[in-house]
Amino acid sequence: MPERVLMKGNEAVGEAAIQAGCRYFFGYPITPQNEVPEYMARRLPEVGGVYLQAESEVAAINMVYGAAGAGVRVMTSSSSPGISLMQEGISYICGAELPCVIVNMVRGGPGLGSIQPAQSDYFQATKGGGHGDYRLIVLAPSSLQEIFDLMGLAFPLAEKYRNPVMILGDGVLGQMMEPVVLPDEPAQAPPPPPWATTGCQGRRPNVINSLYIEADACEAHNRRLQAKYDEIARKEVRYEALNTSDAEVVLVAYGSVARVCHSAMELARAEGIKVGLFRPITLWPFPSQALAQIAAGTGETGVAGASGTAGAPGRGDSPGPAFLTVEMSAGGQMVEDVRLAVNGLRPVHFYGRSGGVVPTPHEVLEQIRALRKAVAA
Amino acid sequence: MRQIFGRPASLTDVPMHYCPGCTHGIIHRLVAEVMDELGIREKTIGIASVGCSVFAYEYFNCDMQQASHGRAPAVATGIKRVWPDRVVFTYQGDGDLASIGAGEIVHAAARGENITVIFVNNAVYGMTGGQMAPTTLLGQKTTTTPLGREARRNGMPVRVVELLSQLDGPAYLARVSVHNPKMVNTAKRAIRAAFQAQLDGRGFSLVEVLSTCPTNWGLTPVEALKWLEDNMIPYYPLGEVRTPSSASRQAGVPAAASTATAPTPAAFGATGTAPATRGKEGE
Ligand SMILES: Cc1ncc(C[n+]2csc(CCOP(=O)(O)OP(=O)(O)O)c2C)c(N)n1
Ligand code: SF4
Ligand SMILES: [Mg+2]
């Protein structure tokens, strides 16, 4: 019998990381993710790991850099202002191609903002965030179970591509309680890779570095990085598409807002409005192609992992749906990627709450009704 | 024939890029000789910082990581927590360590992090072209203090060793110079003591090395050595401020209250035992 445990989201992040073989955590307190470091401070010593409270997020991410370069599974966790402080370090980690996992339990901004849930760090997470041409793989769980699934995926992905993976959550996910099924077997971290700085006994010295002082060399490095990002974009897209094949309106949402939209979809269907839900699981790479297919009326329904397609066939000859992107963001951030994917083929609308306000299913339902009325008029 | 002067095994054969008369090269050599003598090259991980010594990762013949500006002590902490039985050192300039990285160095020292820091104080930002550093002396002209550093406008220079000596974490703190052969020998002894403290698990060790930047000081190499002796040493007295025995501390155990009093550097050599409160004005 798999073990079912009731947990809080932030604790799930910690336990999932430990189950995924992570033994090193460096962080700095910030609401609403404090239970992550607190959990790690308690649990990591039990499993022979290291928890260290850094003097700042700047120090924390650079400790992660050092430990990742030393060849182990390492992570940090923070919330928006702290993640902003980490950006230089994240850029170095990408430049030096080090694997690690960074959790952002997003809160309201800008500035000190609020401590309630938000999704207003989407641009920062998916478009680079710090300086230079780089990408993070960004995973957006929408349940505690999925935190486990994606954390289990995050470390191997980070190692495979030698690139940081960001888990983009929010305060709702961090604070909610849900039962989870723990993995049957905890994962084992692989031995330190051959490039890690472990001491050069019996080999030539290793160097962890992001400096390419000659312009040509730096461009060559960038070309290599871009080729890697292209490969990730081809192979690692993940999303969930529900009821999209007959939908007149497809909601697009990620993370905890996708749950709100799921309820809104059910309310709408109960009223006879054909609503679907498209939930990106990888925010980068963004599932553009799948969305484009839905817009063109050829999309499929189901869960697609690692760039596969799944589920029921497309709608045949009927036109694609209108899209309603719902985010905890004032102006909308992911909606820009939705528009790029849909590319003018179908209308893309936006509804957002911000500053820590979570939209309700009924609010979303209102938007769906209004949209329908507008189309009919 | 016996070779009496050669390249230490802990240095690569990559030609160093330092300006003529720059003492960064001497300090690299001292660190490498100590690594050779202690037989630790194959278990050492060094961290290059951002400054003229950024390419240290090409010069030290051991595993190296290059850190962002000021964060080398945090990177070192990450590595040391993963490999506590390896030797981890940082090599940092004064802008890197005492300005942008002031937070990281203070907290690594406060934690008694078992790493060694080689801190190269040349009273200027060398790499970026000679701007004021936190260690620039009063009256010293730099590109951003064209009339000379002035206390009211630019604040006072920072004495890092004395600052860190207020903490219980460090096991070894010393300031040395490399402006003449005798001082070079003393500097090497201090660097060796610092690495030894780490090998003995005593905690944080730092050696501040007064260094020249003839290029940005606008002096010839020989004039620069003289300028260092005449101007820097009076403000930055040489000596050991903390040793594992003076600290009377076990690894990881806070020092006794007596060690937290204001430090009087114990002299290595004859120079600079009397701390001056002001650097020379009007340079
Ligand atoms: C975040 C950041 N800010 C500024 C710089 C530019 N910068 C490079 S080296 C340097 C000063 C280095 O001076 P110091 O540490 O004294 O080393 P030196 O060159 O004198 O040996 C600065 C400000 C940088 N690389 N990164
Ligand atoms: S600029 Fe100054 S510190 Fe840098 S290499 Fe030249 S002399 Fe040395
Ligand atoms: Mg300097």
Coordinates of C-alpha atoms in Angstrom, one line a residue, chain B residues 45-155:
Chain B
I45 CA 39.1 23.8 -4.2
G46 CA 39.8 27.5 -4.8
I47 CA 37.4 30.3 -5.5
A48 CA 38.4 33.1 -7.8
S49 CA 36.5 36.4 -7.3
V50 CA 35.8 39.3 -9.5
G51 CA 38.7 41.7 -9.8
C52 CA 42.1 41.6 -11.4
S53 CA 42.5 38.1 -10.0
V54 CA 39.4 36.8 -11.8
F55 CA 41.6 34.5 -13.9
A56 CA 43.0 32.8 -10.8
Y57 CA 41.1 29.8 -11.9
E58 CA 43.5 29.5 -14.8
Y59 CA 46.6 29.9 -12.6
F60 CA 46.0 27.6 -9.6
N61 CA 46.5 24.0 -10.6
C62 CA 43.6 22.7 -8.5
D63 CA 39.8 22.5 -8.8
M64 CA 38.5 26.0 -9.0
Q65 CA 35.2 27.9 -9.1
Q66 CA 34.7 31.4 -10.3
A67 CA 32.3 33.4 -8.0
S68 CA 30.2 36.5 -8.6
H69 CA 31.5 39.8 -7.3
G70 CA 31.8 39.7 -3.5
R71 CA 30.2 36.3 -3.0
A72 CA 33.2 34.0 -2.9
P73 CA 32.8 33.3 0.8
A74 CA 29.2 32.1 0.2
V75 CA 30.4 29.9 -2.7
A76 CA 33.2 28.6 -0.5
T77 CA 30.6 27.8 2.2
G78 CA 28.5 25.8 -0.3
I79 CA 31.5 23.8 -1.3
K80 CA 32.9 23.3 2.2
R81 CA 29.5 22.1 3.5
V82 CA 29.4 19.5 0.7
W83 CA 33.1 18.4 1.1
P84 CA 34.1 19.2 4.7
D85 CA 37.3 17.2 4.3
R86 CA 38.6 19.2 1.4
V87 CA 40.5 22.4 1.6
V88 CA 38.6 25.4 0.4
F89 CA 40.0 28.9 -0.1
T90 CA 38.9 32.2 -1.7
Y91 CA 41.2 34.7 -3.3
Q92 CA 39.5 38.2 -3.1
G93 CA 40.4 41.8 -3.7
D94 CA 39.5 44.7 -1.4
G95 CA 36.6 45.9 -3.5
D96 CA 35.3 42.4 -3.8
L97 CA 35.6 41.5 -0.1
A98 CA 35.3 44.8 1.8
S99 CA 32.7 46.6 -0.3
I100 CA 30.2 44.5 -2.3
G101 CA 31.0 41.4 -0.4
A102 CA 31.1 42.9 3.1
G103 CA 28.0 40.9 4.2
E104 CA 29.3 37.5 3.0
I105 CA 32.8 37.9 4.5
V106 CA 31.4 39.0 7.9
H107 CA 28.9 36.1 8.1
A108 CA 31.4 33.4 6.9
A109 CA 33.7 34.7 9.6
A110 CA 30.9 34.8 12.2
R111 CA 29.9 31.2 11.4
G112 CA 33.5 30.2 11.8
E113 CA 33.2 28.6 8.4
N114 CA 36.2 26.3 8.1
I115 CA 37.7 28.0 5.0
T116 CA 40.7 30.2 4.2
V117 CA 40.5 33.6 2.7
I118 CA 43.4 35.3 0.9
F119 CA 42.4 39.0 0.9
V120 CA 44.5 41.2 -1.4
N121 CA 44.3 44.8 -0.3
N122 CA 45.7 47.2 -2.9
A123 CA 43.7 50.2 -1.8
V124 CA 42.0 50.5 -5.2
Y125 CA 39.7 48.9 -7.7
G126 CA 42.3 47.6 -10.0
M127 CA 40.3 45.8 -12.7
T128 CA 37.8 48.5 -13.4
G129 CA 40.5 51.2 -13.8
G130 CA 41.4 52.7 -10.4
Q131 CA 38.3 53.8 -8.7
M132 CA 38.0 54.3 -4.9
A133 CA 37.9 51.1 -2.8
P134 CA 36.7 50.9 0.7
T135 CA 40.3 50.6 1.6
T136 CA 41.5 53.6 -0.3
L137 CA 43.5 55.8 2.1
L138 CA 42.5 59.3 3.1
G139 CA 44.0 61.7 0.6
Q140 CA 44.7 59.0 -1.9
K141 CA 43.7 60.0 -5.5
T142 CA 41.7 57.6 -7.5
T143 CA 39.5 58.1 -10.6
T144 CA 36.5 58.6 -8.4
T145 CA 38.3 60.7 -5.7
P146 CA 40.2 63.0 -8.1
L147 CA 41.1 65.4 -5.3
G148 CA 42.0 62.6 -2.9
R149 CA 39.7 60.6 -0.5
E150 CA 38.1 62.9 2.0
A151 CA 36.6 61.5 5.2
R152 CA 33.5 63.7 5.2
R153 CA 32.6 62.9 1.6
N154 CA 33.9 59.4 1.2
G155 CA 34.1 58.0 4.7

